[in-house]
Amino acid sequence: MPIRKKKDQQVKDEFDLNRNINVCAKTGKILMGERSIIKHLGQETMKLVVFANNCPENIKKHIHKYAKLNSTPVPLFTYQSSSIELGLALGKPFMVAALGIVDEGDSEILKVSPQV
């Protein structure tokens, strides 16, 4: 029989990701928005890109194209919640469709498995 996660475990994992995003925002260096992420992808300083679940496809494709051009592969991750909840996880009162992580600070956000 396959091992299934309990519903509480899934909720705990999501809160753990939210906590890591919040810690990264407070102690590390993050970028919000398509233009600034693409700029830093060109400078090869980006460690991870996080997309909201409802991020527009044109933004995903544009960032994905520049991530492929990078000599060092940049992991791309799709956050399982909306851009409103990604903004709240960052402690911001607005929507965030794309988030770039330059320095993770004290968080363990880079341990997240890349998935687009």
PDB file of C-alpha atoms in Angstrom, residues 11-114:
ATOM      1  CA  VAL A  11      -1.161  21.603   6.133  1.00  0.00           C
ATOM      2  CA  LYS A  12       1.996  21.488   8.271  1.00  0.00           C
ATOM      3  CA  ASP A  13       4.187  21.285   5.134  1.00  0.00           C
ATOM      4  CA  GLU A  14       2.417  24.304   3.625  1.00  0.00           C
ATOM      5  CA  PHE A  15       2.865  26.325   6.818  1.00  0.00           C
ATOM      6  CA  ASP A  16       6.510  25.269   6.895  1.00  0.00           C
ATOM      7  CA  LEU A  17       6.963  26.649   3.370  1.00  0.00           C
ATOM      8  CA  ASN A  18       5.185  29.868   4.351  1.00  0.00           C
ATOM      9  CA  ARG A  19       7.438  30.198   7.389  1.00  0.00           C
ATOM     10  CA  ASN A  20      10.562  29.652   5.273  1.00  0.00           C
ATOM     11  CA  ILE A  21       9.400  32.256   2.763  1.00  0.00           C
ATOM     12  CA  ASN A  22       8.783  34.730   5.590  1.00  0.00           C
ATOM     13  CA  VAL A  23      12.192  34.045   7.197  1.00  0.00           C
ATOM     14  CA  CYS A  24      13.853  34.429   3.803  1.00  0.00           C
ATOM     15  CA  ALA A  25      12.127  37.781   3.283  1.00  0.00           C
ATOM     16  CA  LYS A  26      13.272  39.028   6.693  1.00  0.00           C
ATOM     17  CA  THR A  27      16.849  37.713   6.818  1.00  0.00           C
ATOM     18  CA  GLY A  28      17.815  37.213   3.176  1.00  0.00           C
ATOM     19  CA  LYS A  29      17.511  39.083  -0.104  1.00  0.00           C
ATOM     20  CA  ILE A  30      14.456  38.625  -2.307  1.00  0.00           C
ATOM     21  CA  LEU A  31      13.188  40.217  -5.494  1.00  0.00           C
ATOM     22  CA  MET A  32       9.596  40.692  -6.527  1.00  0.00           C
ATOM     23  CA  GLY A  33       8.430  41.266 -10.061  1.00  0.00           C
ATOM     24  CA  GLU A  34       9.318  40.082 -13.527  1.00  0.00           C
ATOM     25  CA  ARG A  35      11.764  42.838 -14.489  1.00  0.00           C
ATOM     26  CA  SER A  36      13.977  42.643 -11.424  1.00  0.00           C
ATOM     27  CA  ILE A  37      14.053  38.828 -11.560  1.00  0.00           C
ATOM     28  CA  ILE A  38      15.104  38.841 -15.219  1.00  0.00           C
ATOM     29  CA  LYS A  39      17.761  41.474 -14.505  1.00  0.00           C
ATOM     30  CA  HIS A  40      19.313  39.310 -11.784  1.00  0.00           C
ATOM     31  CA  LEU A  41      19.002  36.164 -13.899  1.00  0.00           C
ATOM     32  CA  GLY A  42      21.266  37.942 -16.381  1.00  0.00           C
ATOM     33  CA  GLN A  43      23.761  38.708 -13.623  1.00  0.00           C
ATOM     34  CA  GLU A  44      23.636  35.040 -12.520  1.00  0.00           C
ATOM     35  CA  THR A  45      22.955  35.860  -8.856  1.00  0.00           C
ATOM     36  CA  MET A  46      19.562  34.138  -8.584  1.00  0.00           C
ATOM     37  CA  LYS A  47      19.269  30.926  -6.510  1.00  0.00           C
ATOM     38  CA  LEU A  48      15.549  30.131  -6.831  1.00  0.00           C
ATOM     39  CA  VAL A  49      12.455  31.505  -8.558  1.00  0.00           C
ATOM     40  CA  VAL A  50       9.025  30.936  -6.981  1.00  0.00           C
ATOM     41  CA  PHE A  51       5.835  31.406  -9.022  1.00  0.00           C
ATOM     42  CA  ALA A  52       2.373  31.789  -7.522  1.00  0.00           C
ATOM     43  CA  ASN A  53      -0.174  29.197  -8.599  1.00  0.00           C
ATOM     44  CA  ASN A  54      -2.093  31.819 -10.593  1.00  0.00           C
ATOM     45  CA  CYS A  55       0.948  33.539 -12.120  1.00  0.00           C
ATOM     46  CA  PRO A  56       0.191  34.590 -15.728  1.00  0.00           C
ATOM     47  CA  GLU A  57       1.652  32.248 -18.349  1.00  0.00           C
ATOM     48  CA  ASN A  58       3.456  35.041 -20.213  1.00  0.00           C
ATOM     49  CA  ILE A  59       5.425  35.941 -17.067  1.00  0.00           C
ATOM     50  CA  LYS A  60       6.294  32.275 -16.461  1.00  0.00           C
ATOM     51  CA  LYS A  61       7.442  31.797 -20.058  1.00  0.00           C
ATOM     52  CA  HIS A  62       9.485  34.998 -20.051  1.00  0.00           C
ATOM     53  CA  ILE A  63      11.312  34.149 -16.814  1.00  0.00           C
ATOM     54  CA  HIS A  64      11.701  30.499 -17.853  1.00  0.00           C
ATOM     55  CA  LYS A  65      13.340  31.600 -21.117  1.00  0.00           C
ATOM     56  CA  TYR A  66      15.927  33.712 -19.288  1.00  0.00           C
ATOM     57  CA  ALA A  67      16.498  31.004 -16.682  1.00  0.00           C
ATOM     58  CA  LYS A  68      17.438  28.583 -19.479  1.00  0.00           C
ATOM     59  CA  LEU A  69      19.957  31.071 -20.894  1.00  0.00           C
ATOM     60  CA  ASN A  70      21.743  31.209 -17.547  1.00  0.00           C
ATOM     61  CA  SER A  71      24.988  29.198 -17.398  1.00  0.00           C
ATOM     62  CA  THR A  72      24.130  28.022 -13.872  1.00  0.00           C
ATOM     63  CA  PRO A  73      20.726  26.289 -13.714  1.00  0.00           C
ATOM     64  CA  VAL A  74      18.187  28.158 -11.599  1.00  0.00           C
ATOM     65  CA  PRO A  75      15.482  26.005  -9.991  1.00  0.00           C
ATOM     66  CA  LEU A  76      11.900  27.103 -10.641  1.00  0.00           C
ATOM     67  CA  PHE A  77       9.162  26.301  -8.128  1.00  0.00           C
ATOM     68  CA  THR A  78       5.392  26.743  -8.299  1.00  0.00           C
ATOM     69  CA  TYR A  79       3.879  27.794  -4.965  1.00  0.00           C
ATOM     70  CA  GLN A  80       0.650  25.884  -4.333  1.00  0.00           C
ATOM     71  CA  SER A  81      -1.362  28.974  -3.380  1.00  0.00           C
ATOM     72  CA  SER A  82      -2.419  32.185  -5.079  1.00  0.00           C
ATOM     73  CA  SER A  83      -0.433  35.382  -5.508  1.00  0.00           C
ATOM     74  CA  ILE A  84      -2.381  36.955  -2.642  1.00  0.00           C
ATOM     75  CA  GLU A  85      -1.252  34.212  -0.253  1.00  0.00           C
ATOM     76  CA  LEU A  86       2.337  34.423  -1.539  1.00  0.00           C
ATOM     77  CA  GLY A  87       2.281  38.141  -0.768  1.00  0.00           C
ATOM     78  CA  LEU A  88       0.906  37.433   2.714  1.00  0.00           C
ATOM     79  CA  ALA A  89       3.623  34.807   3.303  1.00  0.00           C
ATOM     80  CA  LEU A  90       6.156  37.534   2.516  1.00  0.00           C
ATOM     81  CA  GLY A  91       4.419  39.888   4.925  1.00  0.00           C
ATOM     82  CA  LYS A  92       3.314  42.222   2.129  1.00  0.00           C
ATOM     83  CA  PRO A  93      -0.189  43.671   1.730  1.00  0.00           C
ATOM     84  CA  PHE A  94      -0.235  43.068  -2.040  1.00  0.00           C
ATOM     85  CA  MET A  95      -0.139  40.238  -4.591  1.00  0.00           C
ATOM     86  CA  VAL A  96       3.200  38.724  -5.635  1.00  0.00           C
ATOM     87  CA  ALA A  97       3.107  36.587  -8.788  1.00  0.00           C
ATOM     88  CA  ALA A  98       6.847  35.885  -9.026  1.00  0.00           C
ATOM     89  CA  LEU A  99       9.501  35.870  -6.329  1.00  0.00           C
ATOM     90  CA  GLY A 100      13.247  35.604  -6.854  1.00  0.00           C
ATOM     91  CA  ILE A 101      15.593  34.528  -4.088  1.00  0.00           C
ATOM     92  CA  VAL A 102      19.121  35.926  -4.259  1.00  0.00           C
ATOM     93  CA  ASP A 103      20.142  35.088  -0.675  1.00  0.00           C
ATOM     94  CA  GLU A 104      18.140  32.702   1.493  1.00  0.00           C
ATOM     95  CA  GLY A 105      19.325  34.141   4.814  1.00  0.00           C
ATOM     96  CA  ASP A 106      18.450  31.889   7.777  1.00  0.00           C
ATOM     97  CA  SER A 107      15.689  29.997   5.949  1.00  0.00           C
ATOM     98  CA  GLU A 108      15.802  26.534   4.406  1.00  0.00           C
ATOM     99  CA  ILE A 109      13.873  27.599   1.305  1.00  0.00           C
ATOM    100  CA  LEU A 110      16.444  26.135  -1.102  1.00  0.00           C
ATOM    101  CA  LYS A 111      15.607  22.619   0.121  1.00  0.00           C
ATOM    102  CA  VAL A 112      12.254  22.853  -1.648  1.00  0.00           C
ATOM    103  CA  SER A 113      12.021  20.525  -4.653  1.00  0.00           C
ATOM    104  CA  PRO A 114      11.943  22.373  -7.984  1.00  0.00           C
TER     105      PRO A 114
END
